Amino acid sequence: MENRPWVFGFEDRDKVKACVGENWDAVRGLLGGKGANLAEMARIGLPVPHGFTISTEACNTFLAAGGTFPKGMWEEVLAALARVEEKTGKRFGGKENPLLVSCRSGAKFSMPGMMDTVLNIGLNSQTVEAMIRLTNDPRFVFDAYRRLIQMFGSVVMGIPDEPFEAVIASARRSAGVVNDNELSADHWQDVIKQFKVIYRRHTTHDFPEDPLKQLKMGIEAVFKSWNGKRAVDYRQAAGIANDLGTAVSIVTMVFGNLGEDSATGVAMTRNGSTGEKQLEGDYLTNAQGEDVVAGIRMTKDLSQLKTEMPAIYTEFERIAHLLENHYREMQDMEFTIERGKLWMLQTRDGKRTAQAAVRIAVDMVEEGLIDRKTAVLRVQPDHVDFFLHPQFDPAAIASAKLLARGLNVSPGAAVGQIAFDADMAAAWAKHEGKAVIMVRPETKPDDVHGMLAAEGILTSRGGRTSHAALVARQFGKPAVVGASTITLDLTKREMIVGERTIHEGEWISIDGTAGIVYEGQLATMVPDIKDSWLIKLLSWADDFRTLGVRANADYPRDAQRALDYGAEGIGLCRSEHMFFETDRLPHVQKMIMTDFPVERREALAALLPYQRADFAGLFRVMGGRPVIIRLIDPPLHEFLPDLVELVSELADLKIRLKHARDMAAIDALLSEIRQKEQLRKRAQSLREANPMLGLRGVRLGIYIPELTTMQVRAIFEAACMVTKEGTPVQPEIMIPLTSHVNELIRQRDVLEAEAKTVMTEQDVDIAYQFGTMIELPRAALTADRIAEHAEFFSFGTNDLTQTTFGISRDDAESGFLVEYMEGGILPANPFATLDRDGVGQLIDMAVKKGRSTKPGLECGICGEHGGDPQSIALCHELGLTYVSCSPFRVPIARLAAAHAALREKEQKPV
């Protein structure tokens, strides 16, 4: 970076190329998204105001130095400013034809509204007079000046917005008008006087008259805003690195508030909610850009511009089409019309909902703009996750009470208690576990922490390109904006809809897909993802991925859902879950309680038909796809009543016995006490200090061999039955929690003999496999020996993480593990994302050792990590055969596996 320039004019393509080459990602890293795109629009001949960009490297150097400009940077700024003066014929601070500029933030990745901007820099008492002479419009000039003082005071000096807004509100009341644009020049002059008093009261010095001082302080403020709370919160939620820094673009001001032939707006080349190929946006005549996104004035739909300014609309439509084709991506554009002249102020990849992201990717392939690989990589696994968010049950909607309608800017159903500010929303959600709907007149960047904590967002003002709409789309929050029939009284903490008054803390339901607000709590349901665009995209993803995707499913209905979502088999059927059904639990408890082999066999014989029917149902649904059935795994005490409850019930029975007088009642109580006492003793004998390390898995099968023998008989009787029906089957029996190869040998010998007996009885040959679950470090360390007696490995990553870290899963949700993550001791929750350096190394070792003994050994994972994109990428890297996850995460796993394969291919040398 030595001798590298800090400042780049929009026309300085060769200078940028000399620093970072032509790689677009590197250009955006240096100039930020805004600066890079302004320069690119200027290069391809679009109408962009003259300006220059101060690099992200300057920002990082400034912050590292504790707030001092890098050596030579200010001199480069002055030189670049002189070039802008030459191009525009204006002079910064000039008394005849003054140049005004904006100072705009712009990081590599778009962070709408999270960092700071200052407009109209260069206005002072002298340039104001010059501007009035030039424009012959004192109202416009005073409006621009008051905006500078307010933005400079807020952004640069940290003065709260409220005192400024109170002055404007008072001016509107005195003038008897509703909107700011109805205030006269005299009104704005009075506002400016009051603003300067506010500025001095908060800062103890006057508003700076020197334009260069304004510019310097503005640049410093934008640099500092990179580390502002709202920017940090946003980056954390969006997964943006903290060391990128922001660039600062200094741009010649063009004005949309010079009368009815001037306007400003924000537009997207496609619908940000649905992905439909149509221009979508909002604009305001006689306004500056901040007015549109702030939601202070009711915006106009972009389609009205076609009637209001037809020539401008046609030109803008042409530019929008050009930009989308140039970037081969949906664009979000900012524009200003100054006295009939169109200016482009920004373009960037547009924020969109998950549904829109998928549709746009597929449509662009079919339009020939991108290829299938690009489309698959462009849609993120999180986008697919949003397709599975709940929707309102149609039956609930039919009887629901409608409160209001607004704009449907971010789809999905959200139910929660009303919170009228961001701090309340965050506190309720984070500390009290409440479901919250954040309700505001309009949202501001400072509200982002509350928006992220809320289930959904509702505003009474704002349009489709408002701050609330953009952030909601970015993070998949259902949102309804511009619900104008709602009146909010934030002082009384209530909202009024017609004659209905709803207080903070009451429940509402919002439908971001339809733009409707309902009273109370509506029931939701899981959506059916038969969306043609998603199905098509996932089919393309399947062509790229090499990692198989299976599902964890215990019942036929779960298996069918998994199949509908694209699962290639069942990677984990937890057979013990079937025992918890109410009609089976008595037989399980009898098996556990008895000390007599005959009674145990009777109990197991009663369970056999249930298990057989369950397995047959799975085999029928999966139709010849692999079905891995894990033999019973949890501790036996889980099937018995809670020990504390039993002791309490015994104490209660004994009190009742003490007061009983009737002999029949005494006999009944004594009998019940004996039964409860027997249960208590058995529960006490089976109780374990740490069930993870107790009598479970393969140990339980060795301890009660009849239990696992019954399960294997049920599996093979079901397999034979379904085979005779004409449906192929592929059972894989998994013996859990092996720690020593001798455990596996002992258990497998017994179970294999039972399987052969059943097949002989049924006169059917079944192709099957026996394997084991690797969930203990010792099993991973000795995997080469274990593989001699196993056809497959399945890594139980939940338990392997527990036994590797020595941390209970319960600590992931409460306790010290949360503090570890918040304090940076652990980079992530190891129960959510596989620990690469510890657990990942054990898996890698086990796979290599196992395949050294048995080449081609099938290896997969079946913990919750199987649905986590980062974990899936690691599984691909380690050469696993498949991942298995919840049916609802199968579509996510399909896409994540494709991403892993494509990225690996990109990294390999040609």
PDB file of N, CA and C in Angstrom, residues 716-794:
ATOM      1  N   PHE A 716     -36.576 -56.622   9.492  1.00  0.00           N
ATOM      2  CA  PHE A 716     -36.489 -57.578   8.385  1.00  0.00           C
ATOM      3  C   PHE A 716     -37.839 -58.182   8.029  1.00  0.00           C
ATOM      4  N   GLU A 717     -38.724 -58.354   9.000  1.00  0.00           N
ATOM      5  CA  GLU A 717     -40.081 -58.792   8.653  1.00  0.00           C
ATOM      6  C   GLU A 717     -40.774 -57.731   7.799  1.00  0.00           C
ATOM      7  N   ALA A 718     -40.564 -56.441   8.161  1.00  0.00           N
ATOM      8  CA  ALA A 718     -41.143 -55.354   7.365  1.00  0.00           C
ATOM      9  C   ALA A 718     -40.525 -55.318   5.971  1.00  0.00           C
ATOM     10  N   ALA A 719     -39.218 -55.508   5.896  1.00  0.00           N
ATOM     11  CA  ALA A 719     -38.537 -55.489   4.600  1.00  0.00           C
ATOM     12  C   ALA A 719     -39.019 -56.621   3.703  1.00  0.00           C
ATOM     13  N   CYS A 720     -39.191 -57.791   4.287  1.00  0.00           N
ATOM     14  CA  CYS A 720     -39.686 -58.931   3.508  1.00  0.00           C
ATOM     15  C   CYS A 720     -41.122 -58.687   3.043  1.00  0.00           C
ATOM     16  N   MET A 721     -41.944 -58.142   3.926  1.00  0.00           N
ATOM     17  CA  MET A 721     -43.354 -57.864   3.598  1.00  0.00           C
ATOM     18  C   MET A 721     -43.448 -56.887   2.429  1.00  0.00           C
ATOM     19  N   VAL A 722     -42.697 -55.794   2.493  1.00  0.00           N
ATOM     20  CA  VAL A 722     -42.769 -54.765   1.456  1.00  0.00           C
ATOM     21  C   VAL A 722     -42.167 -55.282   0.145  1.00  0.00           C
ATOM     22  N   THR A 723     -41.112 -56.093   0.250  1.00  0.00           N
ATOM     23  CA  THR A 723     -40.523 -56.693  -0.944  1.00  0.00           C
ATOM     24  C   THR A 723     -41.537 -57.580  -1.658  1.00  0.00           C
ATOM     25  N   LYS A 724     -42.285 -58.380  -0.887  1.00  0.00           N
ATOM     26  CA  LYS A 724     -43.308 -59.252  -1.479  1.00  0.00           C
ATOM     27  C   LYS A 724     -44.421 -58.431  -2.140  1.00  0.00           C
ATOM     28  N   GLU A 725     -44.636 -57.205  -1.643  1.00  0.00           N
ATOM     29  CA  GLU A 725     -45.637 -56.328  -2.257  1.00  0.00           C
ATOM     30  C   GLU A 725     -45.158 -55.750  -3.595  1.00  0.00           C
ATOM     31  N   GLY A 726     -43.866 -55.919  -3.878  1.00  0.00           N
ATOM     32  CA  GLY A 726     -43.323 -55.428  -5.141  1.00  0.00           C
ATOM     33  C   GLY A 726     -42.547 -54.136  -5.027  1.00  0.00           C
ATOM     34  N   THR A 727     -42.340 -53.640  -3.814  1.00  0.00           N
ATOM     35  CA  THR A 727     -41.573 -52.409  -3.604  1.00  0.00           C
ATOM     36  C   THR A 727     -40.168 -52.753  -3.137  1.00  0.00           C
ATOM     37  N   PRO A 728     -39.137 -52.270  -3.799  1.00  0.00           N
ATOM     38  CA  PRO A 728     -37.773 -52.570  -3.357  1.00  0.00           C
ATOM     39  C   PRO A 728     -37.468 -51.901  -2.020  1.00  0.00           C
ATOM     40  N   VAL A 729     -36.577 -52.469  -1.270  1.00  0.00           N
ATOM     41  CA  VAL A 729     -36.183 -51.908   0.028  1.00  0.00           C
ATOM     42  C   VAL A 729     -34.660 -51.903   0.121  1.00  0.00           C
ATOM     43  N   GLN A 730     -34.144 -51.001   0.937  1.00  0.00           N
ATOM     44  CA  GLN A 730     -32.700 -50.920   1.151  1.00  0.00           C
ATOM     45  C   GLN A 730     -32.430 -50.558   2.616  1.00  0.00           C
ATOM     46  N   PRO A 731     -32.604 -51.501   3.540  1.00  0.00           N
ATOM     47  CA  PRO A 731     -32.395 -51.190   4.962  1.00  0.00           C
ATOM     48  C   PRO A 731     -30.914 -51.159   5.334  1.00  0.00           C
ATOM     49  N   GLU A 732     -30.573 -50.207   6.195  1.00  0.00           N
ATOM     50  CA  GLU A 732     -29.233 -50.128   6.761  1.00  0.00           C
ATOM     51  C   GLU A 732     -29.415 -49.992   8.272  1.00  0.00           C
ATOM     52  N   ILE A 733     -28.884 -50.954   9.029  1.00  0.00           N
ATOM     53  CA  ILE A 733     -29.103 -50.997  10.474  1.00  0.00           C
ATOM     54  C   ILE A 733     -27.874 -50.418  11.160  1.00  0.00           C
ATOM     55  N   MET A 734     -28.126 -49.431  12.014  1.00  0.00           N
ATOM     56  CA  MET A 734     -27.041 -48.700  12.653  1.00  0.00           C
ATOM     57  C   MET A 734     -27.003 -48.995  14.144  1.00  0.00           C
ATOM     58  N   ILE A 735     -25.851 -49.451  14.595  1.00  0.00           N
ATOM     59  CA  ILE A 735     -25.631 -49.745  16.011  1.00  0.00           C
ATOM     60  C   ILE A 735     -24.986 -48.507  16.634  1.00  0.00           C
ATOM     61  N   PRO A 736     -25.646 -47.872  17.599  1.00  0.00           N
ATOM     62  CA  PRO A 736     -25.163 -46.573  18.100  1.00  0.00           C
ATOM     63  C   PRO A 736     -24.142 -46.673  19.224  1.00  0.00           C
ATOM     64  N   LEU A 737     -23.378 -45.604  19.355  1.00  0.00           N
ATOM     65  CA  LEU A 737     -22.489 -45.335  20.495  1.00  0.00           C
ATOM     66  C   LEU A 737     -21.380 -46.370  20.683  1.00  0.00           C
ATOM     67  N   THR A 738     -20.885 -46.915  19.608  1.00  0.00           N
ATOM     68  CA  THR A 738     -19.761 -47.844  19.721  1.00  0.00           C
ATOM     69  C   THR A 738     -18.519 -47.082  20.186  1.00  0.00           C
ATOM     70  N   SER A 739     -17.849 -47.635  21.169  1.00  0.00           N
ATOM     71  CA  SER A 739     -16.588 -47.038  21.598  1.00  0.00           C
ATOM     72  C   SER A 739     -15.430 -48.020  21.430  1.00  0.00           C
ATOM     73  N   HIS A 740     -15.741 -49.328  21.405  1.00  0.00           N
ATOM     74  CA  HIS A 740     -14.719 -50.371  21.266  1.00  0.00           C
ATOM     75  C   HIS A 740     -15.201 -51.360  20.226  1.00  0.00           C
ATOM     76  N   VAL A 741     -14.306 -51.812  19.387  1.00  0.00           N
ATOM     77  CA  VAL A 741     -14.687 -52.714  18.310  1.00  0.00           C
ATOM     78  C   VAL A 741     -15.344 -53.985  18.843  1.00  0.00           C
ATOM     79  N   ASN A 742     -14.964 -54.421  20.054  1.00  0.00           N
ATOM     80  CA  ASN A 742     -15.549 -55.653  20.601  1.00  0.00           C
ATOM     81  C   ASN A 742     -17.038 -55.503  20.875  1.00  0.00           C
ATOM     82  N   GLU A 743     -17.481 -54.286  21.219  1.00  0.00           N
ATOM     83  CA  GLU A 743     -18.920 -54.045  21.387  1.00  0.00           C
ATOM     84  C   GLU A 743     -19.657 -54.313  20.079  1.00  0.00           C
ATOM     85  N   LEU A 744     -19.087 -53.799  19.004  1.00  0.00           N
ATOM     86  CA  LEU A 744     -19.721 -53.959  17.703  1.00  0.00           C
ATOM     87  C   LEU A 744     -19.727 -55.434  17.282  1.00  0.00           C
ATOM     88  N   ILE A 745     -18.621 -56.121  17.513  1.00  0.00           N
ATOM     89  CA  ILE A 745     -18.552 -57.549  17.153  1.00  0.00           C
ATOM     90  C   ILE A 745     -19.618 -58.325  17.909  1.00  0.00           C
ATOM     91  N   ARG A 746     -19.698 -58.097  19.232  1.00  0.00           N
ATOM     92  CA  ARG A 746     -20.647 -58.837  20.070  1.00  0.00           C
ATOM     93  C   ARG A 746     -22.085 -58.576  19.616  1.00  0.00           C
ATOM     94  N   GLN A 747     -22.445 -57.321  19.409  1.00  0.00           N
ATOM     95  CA  GLN A 747     -23.819 -56.982  19.064  1.00  0.00           C
ATOM     96  C   GLN A 747     -24.146 -57.421  17.645  1.00  0.00           C
ATOM     97  N   ARG A 748     -23.222 -57.207  16.709  1.00  0.00           N
ATOM     98  CA  ARG A 748     -23.521 -57.524  15.317  1.00  0.00           C
ATOM     99  C   ARG A 748     -23.717 -59.025  15.116  1.00  0.00           C
ATOM    100  N   ASP A 749     -22.933 -59.840  15.787  1.00  0.00           N
ATOM    101  CA  ASP A 749     -23.086 -61.298  15.638  1.00  0.00           C
ATOM    102  C   ASP A 749     -24.503 -61.735  15.973  1.00  0.00           C
ATOM    103  N   VAL A 750     -25.042 -61.199  17.080  1.00  0.00           N
ATOM    104  CA  VAL A 750     -26.392 -61.572  17.518  1.00  0.00           C
ATOM    105  C   VAL A 750     -27.431 -61.076  16.511  1.00  0.00           C
ATOM    106  N   LEU A 751     -27.275 -59.851  16.076  1.00  0.00           N
ATOM    107  CA  LEU A 751     -28.277 -59.232  15.204  1.00  0.00           C
ATOM    108  C   LEU A 751     -28.230 -59.813  13.791  1.00  0.00           C
ATOM    109  N   GLU A 752     -27.044 -60.106  13.305  1.00  0.00           N
ATOM    110  CA  GLU A 752     -26.931 -60.688  11.964  1.00  0.00           C
ATOM    111  C   GLU A 752     -27.580 -62.074  11.930  1.00  0.00           C
ATOM    112  N   ALA A 753     -27.428 -62.809  13.016  1.00  0.00           N
ATOM    113  CA  ALA A 753     -28.051 -64.137  13.086  1.00  0.00           C
ATOM    114  C   ALA A 753     -29.569 -64.009  13.033  1.00  0.00           C
ATOM    115  N   GLU A 754     -30.124 -63.002  13.718  1.00  0.00           N
ATOM    116  CA  GLU A 754     -31.573 -62.801  13.712  1.00  0.00           C
ATOM    117  C   GLU A 754     -32.054 -62.394  12.324  1.00  0.00           C
ATOM    118  N   ALA A 755     -31.296 -61.547  11.632  1.00  0.00           N
ATOM    119  CA  ALA A 755     -31.669 -61.122  10.283  1.00  0.00           C
ATOM    120  C   ALA A 755     -31.734 -62.325   9.341  1.00  0.00           C
ATOM    121  N   LYS A 756     -30.758 -63.200   9.421  1.00  0.00           N
ATOM    122  CA  LYS A 756     -30.737 -64.380   8.547  1.00  0.00           C
ATOM    123  C   LYS A 756     -31.879 -65.323   8.884  1.00  0.00           C
ATOM    124  N   THR A 757     -32.217 -65.423  10.157  1.00  0.00           N
ATOM    125  CA  THR A 757     -33.339 -66.280  10.570  1.00  0.00           C
ATOM    126  C   THR A 757     -34.640 -65.793   9.951  1.00  0.00           C
ATOM    127  N   VAL A 758     -34.872 -64.480  10.018  1.00  0.00           N
ATOM    128  CA  VAL A 758     -36.114 -63.916   9.469  1.00  0.00           C
ATOM    129  C   VAL A 758     -36.178 -64.131   7.960  1.00  0.00           C
ATOM    130  N   MET A 759     -35.073 -63.860   7.259  1.00  0.00           N
ATOM    131  CA  MET A 759     -35.082 -64.034   5.812  1.00  0.00           C
ATOM    132  C   MET A 759     -35.323 -65.490   5.421  1.00  0.00           C
ATOM    133  N   THR A 760     -34.819 -66.420   6.221  1.00  0.00           N
ATOM    134  CA  THR A 760     -35.080 -67.842   5.968  1.00  0.00           C
ATOM    135  C   THR A 760     -36.549 -68.162   6.183  1.00  0.00           C
ATOM    136  N   GLU A 761     -37.115 -67.629   7.281  1.00  0.00           N
ATOM    137  CA  GLU A 761     -38.535 -67.852   7.567  1.00  0.00           C
ATOM    138  C   GLU A 761     -39.412 -67.300   6.445  1.00  0.00           C
ATOM    139  N   GLN A 762     -39.053 -66.134   5.932  1.00  0.00           N
ATOM    140  CA  GLN A 762     -39.880 -65.454   4.931  1.00  0.00           C
ATOM    141  C   GLN A 762     -39.519 -65.873   3.501  1.00  0.00           C
ATOM    142  N   ASP A 763     -38.429 -66.611   3.362  1.00  0.00           N
ATOM    143  CA  ASP A 763     -37.942 -67.054   2.057  1.00  0.00           C
ATOM    144  C   ASP A 763     -37.747 -65.853   1.120  1.00  0.00           C
ATOM    145  N   VAL A 764     -37.123 -64.806   1.667  1.00  0.00           N
ATOM    146  CA  VAL A 764     -36.827 -63.589   0.905  1.00  0.00           C
ATOM    147  C   VAL A 764     -35.398 -63.160   1.232  1.00  0.00           C
ATOM    148  N   ASP A 765     -34.643 -62.815   0.205  1.00  0.00           N
ATOM    149  CA  ASP A 765     -33.303 -62.280   0.416  1.00  0.00           C
ATOM    150  C   ASP A 765     -33.362 -60.752   0.346  1.00  0.00           C
ATOM    151  N   ILE A 766     -32.834 -60.111   1.368  1.00  0.00           N
ATOM    152  CA  ILE A 766     -32.822 -58.651   1.440  1.00  0.00           C
ATOM    153  C   ILE A 766     -31.374 -58.174   1.388  1.00  0.00           C
ATOM    154  N   ALA A 767     -31.084 -57.237   0.496  1.00  0.00           N
ATOM    155  CA  ALA A 767     -29.755 -56.598   0.490  1.00  0.00           C
ATOM    156  C   ALA A 767     -29.729 -55.572   1.613  1.00  0.00           C
ATOM    157  N   TYR A 768     -28.830 -55.739   2.545  1.00  0.00           N
ATOM    158  CA  TYR A 768     -28.803 -54.871   3.724  1.00  0.00           C
ATOM    159  C   TYR A 768     -27.373 -54.574   4.108  1.00  0.00           C
ATOM    160  N   GLN A 769     -27.235 -53.630   5.033  1.00  0.00           N
ATOM    161  CA  GLN A 769     -25.927 -53.297   5.589  1.00  0.00           C
ATOM    162  C   GLN A 769     -26.047 -53.121   7.093  1.00  0.00           C
ATOM    163  N   PHE A 770     -25.005 -53.497   7.799  1.00  0.00           N
ATOM    164  CA  PHE A 770     -24.870 -53.158   9.211  1.00  0.00           C
ATOM    165  C   PHE A 770     -23.748 -52.134   9.335  1.00  0.00           C
ATOM    166  N   GLY A 771     -24.002 -51.102  10.094  1.00  0.00           N
ATOM    167  CA  GLY A 771     -22.982 -50.089  10.315  1.00  0.00           C
ATOM    168  C   GLY A 771     -23.041 -49.581  11.731  1.00  0.00           C
ATOM    169  N   THR A 772     -22.299 -48.537  11.995  1.00  0.00           N
ATOM    170  CA  THR A 772     -22.286 -47.998  13.359  1.00  0.00           C
ATOM    171  C   THR A 772     -22.246 -46.482  13.334  1.00  0.00           C
ATOM    172  N   MET A 773     -22.569 -45.939  14.489  1.00  0.00           N
ATOM    173  CA  MET A 773     -22.583 -44.492  14.664  1.00  0.00           C
ATOM    174  C   MET A 773     -21.295 -44.080  15.372  1.00  0.00           C
ATOM    175  N   ILE A 774     -20.569 -43.153  14.762  1.00  0.00           N
ATOM    176  CA  ILE A 774     -19.334 -42.652  15.374  1.00  0.00           C
ATOM    177  C   ILE A 774     -19.695 -41.363  16.114  1.00  0.00           C
ATOM    178  N   GLU A 775     -19.780 -41.452  17.430  1.00  0.00           N
ATOM    179  CA  GLU A 775     -20.158 -40.284  18.225  1.00  0.00           C
ATOM    180  C   GLU A 775     -19.308 -40.144  19.479  1.00  0.00           C
ATOM    181  N   LEU A 776     -18.234 -40.944  19.551  1.00  0.00           N
ATOM    182  CA  LEU A 776     -17.293 -40.861  20.662  1.00  0.00           C
ATOM    183  C   LEU A 776     -15.883 -40.723  20.088  1.00  0.00           C
ATOM    184  N   PRO A 777     -15.042 -39.898  20.693  1.00  0.00           N
ATOM    185  CA  PRO A 777     -13.680 -39.727  20.166  1.00  0.00           C
ATOM    186  C   PRO A 777     -12.919 -41.034  20.022  1.00  0.00           C
ATOM    187  N   ARG A 778     -13.122 -41.995  20.950  1.00  0.00           N
ATOM    188  CA  ARG A 778     -12.382 -43.264  20.842  1.00  0.00           C
ATOM    189  C   ARG A 778     -12.763 -44.022  19.573  1.00  0.00           C
ATOM    190  N   ALA A 779     -14.025 -43.922  19.203  1.00  0.00           N
ATOM    191  CA  ALA A 779     -14.454 -44.596  17.978  1.00  0.00           C
ATOM    192  C   ALA A 779     -13.747 -43.996  16.763  1.00  0.00           C
ATOM    193  N   ALA A 780     -13.604 -42.658  16.751  1.00  0.00           N
ATOM    194  CA  ALA A 780     -12.906 -42.008  15.636  1.00  0.00           C
ATOM    195  C   ALA A 780     -11.435 -42.417  15.609  1.00  0.00           C
ATOM    196  N   LEU A 781     -10.824 -42.509  16.784  1.00  0.00           N
ATOM    197  CA  LEU A 781      -9.410 -42.857  16.870  1.00  0.00           C
ATOM    198  C   LEU A 781      -9.137 -44.293  16.433  1.00  0.00           C
ATOM    199  N   THR A 782     -10.106 -45.168  16.590  1.00  0.00           N
ATOM    200  CA  THR A 782      -9.927 -46.593  16.258  1.00  0.00           C
ATOM    201  C   THR A 782     -10.800 -47.002  15.078  1.00  0.00           C
ATOM    202  N   ALA A 783     -11.115 -46.048  14.207  1.00  0.00           N
ATOM    203  CA  ALA A 783     -12.058 -46.287  13.121  1.00  0.00           C
ATOM    204  C   ALA A 783     -11.583 -47.365  12.154  1.00  0.00           C
ATOM    205  N   ASP A 784     -10.264 -47.540  12.009  1.00  0.00           N
ATOM    206  CA  ASP A 784      -9.772 -48.561  11.085  1.00  0.00           C
ATOM    207  C   ASP A 784     -10.170 -49.954  11.546  1.00  0.00           C
ATOM    208  N   ARG A 785     -10.132 -50.188  12.863  1.00  0.00           N
ATOM    209  CA  ARG A 785     -10.530 -51.498  13.373  1.00  0.00           C
ATOM    210  C   ARG A 785     -12.049 -51.662  13.360  1.00  0.00           C
ATOM    211  N   ILE A 786     -12.749 -50.572  13.676  1.00  0.00           N
ATOM    212  CA  ILE A 786     -14.212 -50.648  13.670  1.00  0.00           C
ATOM    213  C   ILE A 786     -14.726 -50.920  12.256  1.00  0.00           C
ATOM    214  N   ALA A 787     -14.042 -50.351  11.249  1.00  0.00           N
ATOM    215  CA  ALA A 787     -14.495 -50.525   9.865  1.00  0.00           C
ATOM    216  C   ALA A 787     -14.416 -51.978   9.405  1.00  0.00           C
ATOM    217  N   GLU A 788     -13.623 -52.801  10.063  1.00  0.00           N
ATOM    218  CA  GLU A 788     -13.569 -54.217   9.701  1.00  0.00           C
ATOM    219  C   GLU A 788     -14.914 -54.896   9.916  1.00  0.00           C
ATOM    220  N   HIS A 789     -15.766 -54.322  10.778  1.00  0.00           N
ATOM    221  CA  HIS A 789     -17.041 -54.956  11.140  1.00  0.00           C
ATOM    222  C   HIS A 789     -18.233 -54.041  10.868  1.00  0.00           C
ATOM    223  N   ALA A 790     -18.030 -53.023  10.020  1.00  0.00           N
ATOM    224  CA  ALA A 790     -19.120 -52.095   9.692  1.00  0.00           C
ATOM    225  C   ALA A 790     -19.080 -51.778   8.203  1.00  0.00           C
ATOM    226  N   GLU A 791     -20.274 -51.768   7.568  1.00  0.00           N
ATOM    227  CA  GLU A 791     -20.362 -51.403   6.152  1.00  0.00           C
ATOM    228  C   GLU A 791     -20.500 -49.893   5.955  1.00  0.00           C
ATOM    229  N   PHE A 792     -20.859 -49.177   7.021  1.00  0.00           N
ATOM    230  CA  PHE A 792     -20.974 -47.722   6.898  1.00  0.00           C
ATOM    231  C   PHE A 792     -20.736 -47.070   8.248  1.00  0.00           C
ATOM    232  N   PHE A 793     -20.334 -45.808   8.181  1.00  0.00           N
ATOM    233  CA  PHE A 793     -20.206 -44.958   9.368  1.00  0.00           C
ATOM    234  C   PHE A 793     -21.231 -43.839   9.247  1.00  0.00           C
ATOM    235  N   SER A 794     -21.883 -43.518  10.357  1.00  0.00           N
ATOM    236  CA  SER A 794     -22.712 -42.320  10.432  1.00  0.00           C
ATOM    237  C   SER A 794     -22.240 -41.532  11.642  1.00  0.00           C
TER     238      SER A 794
END
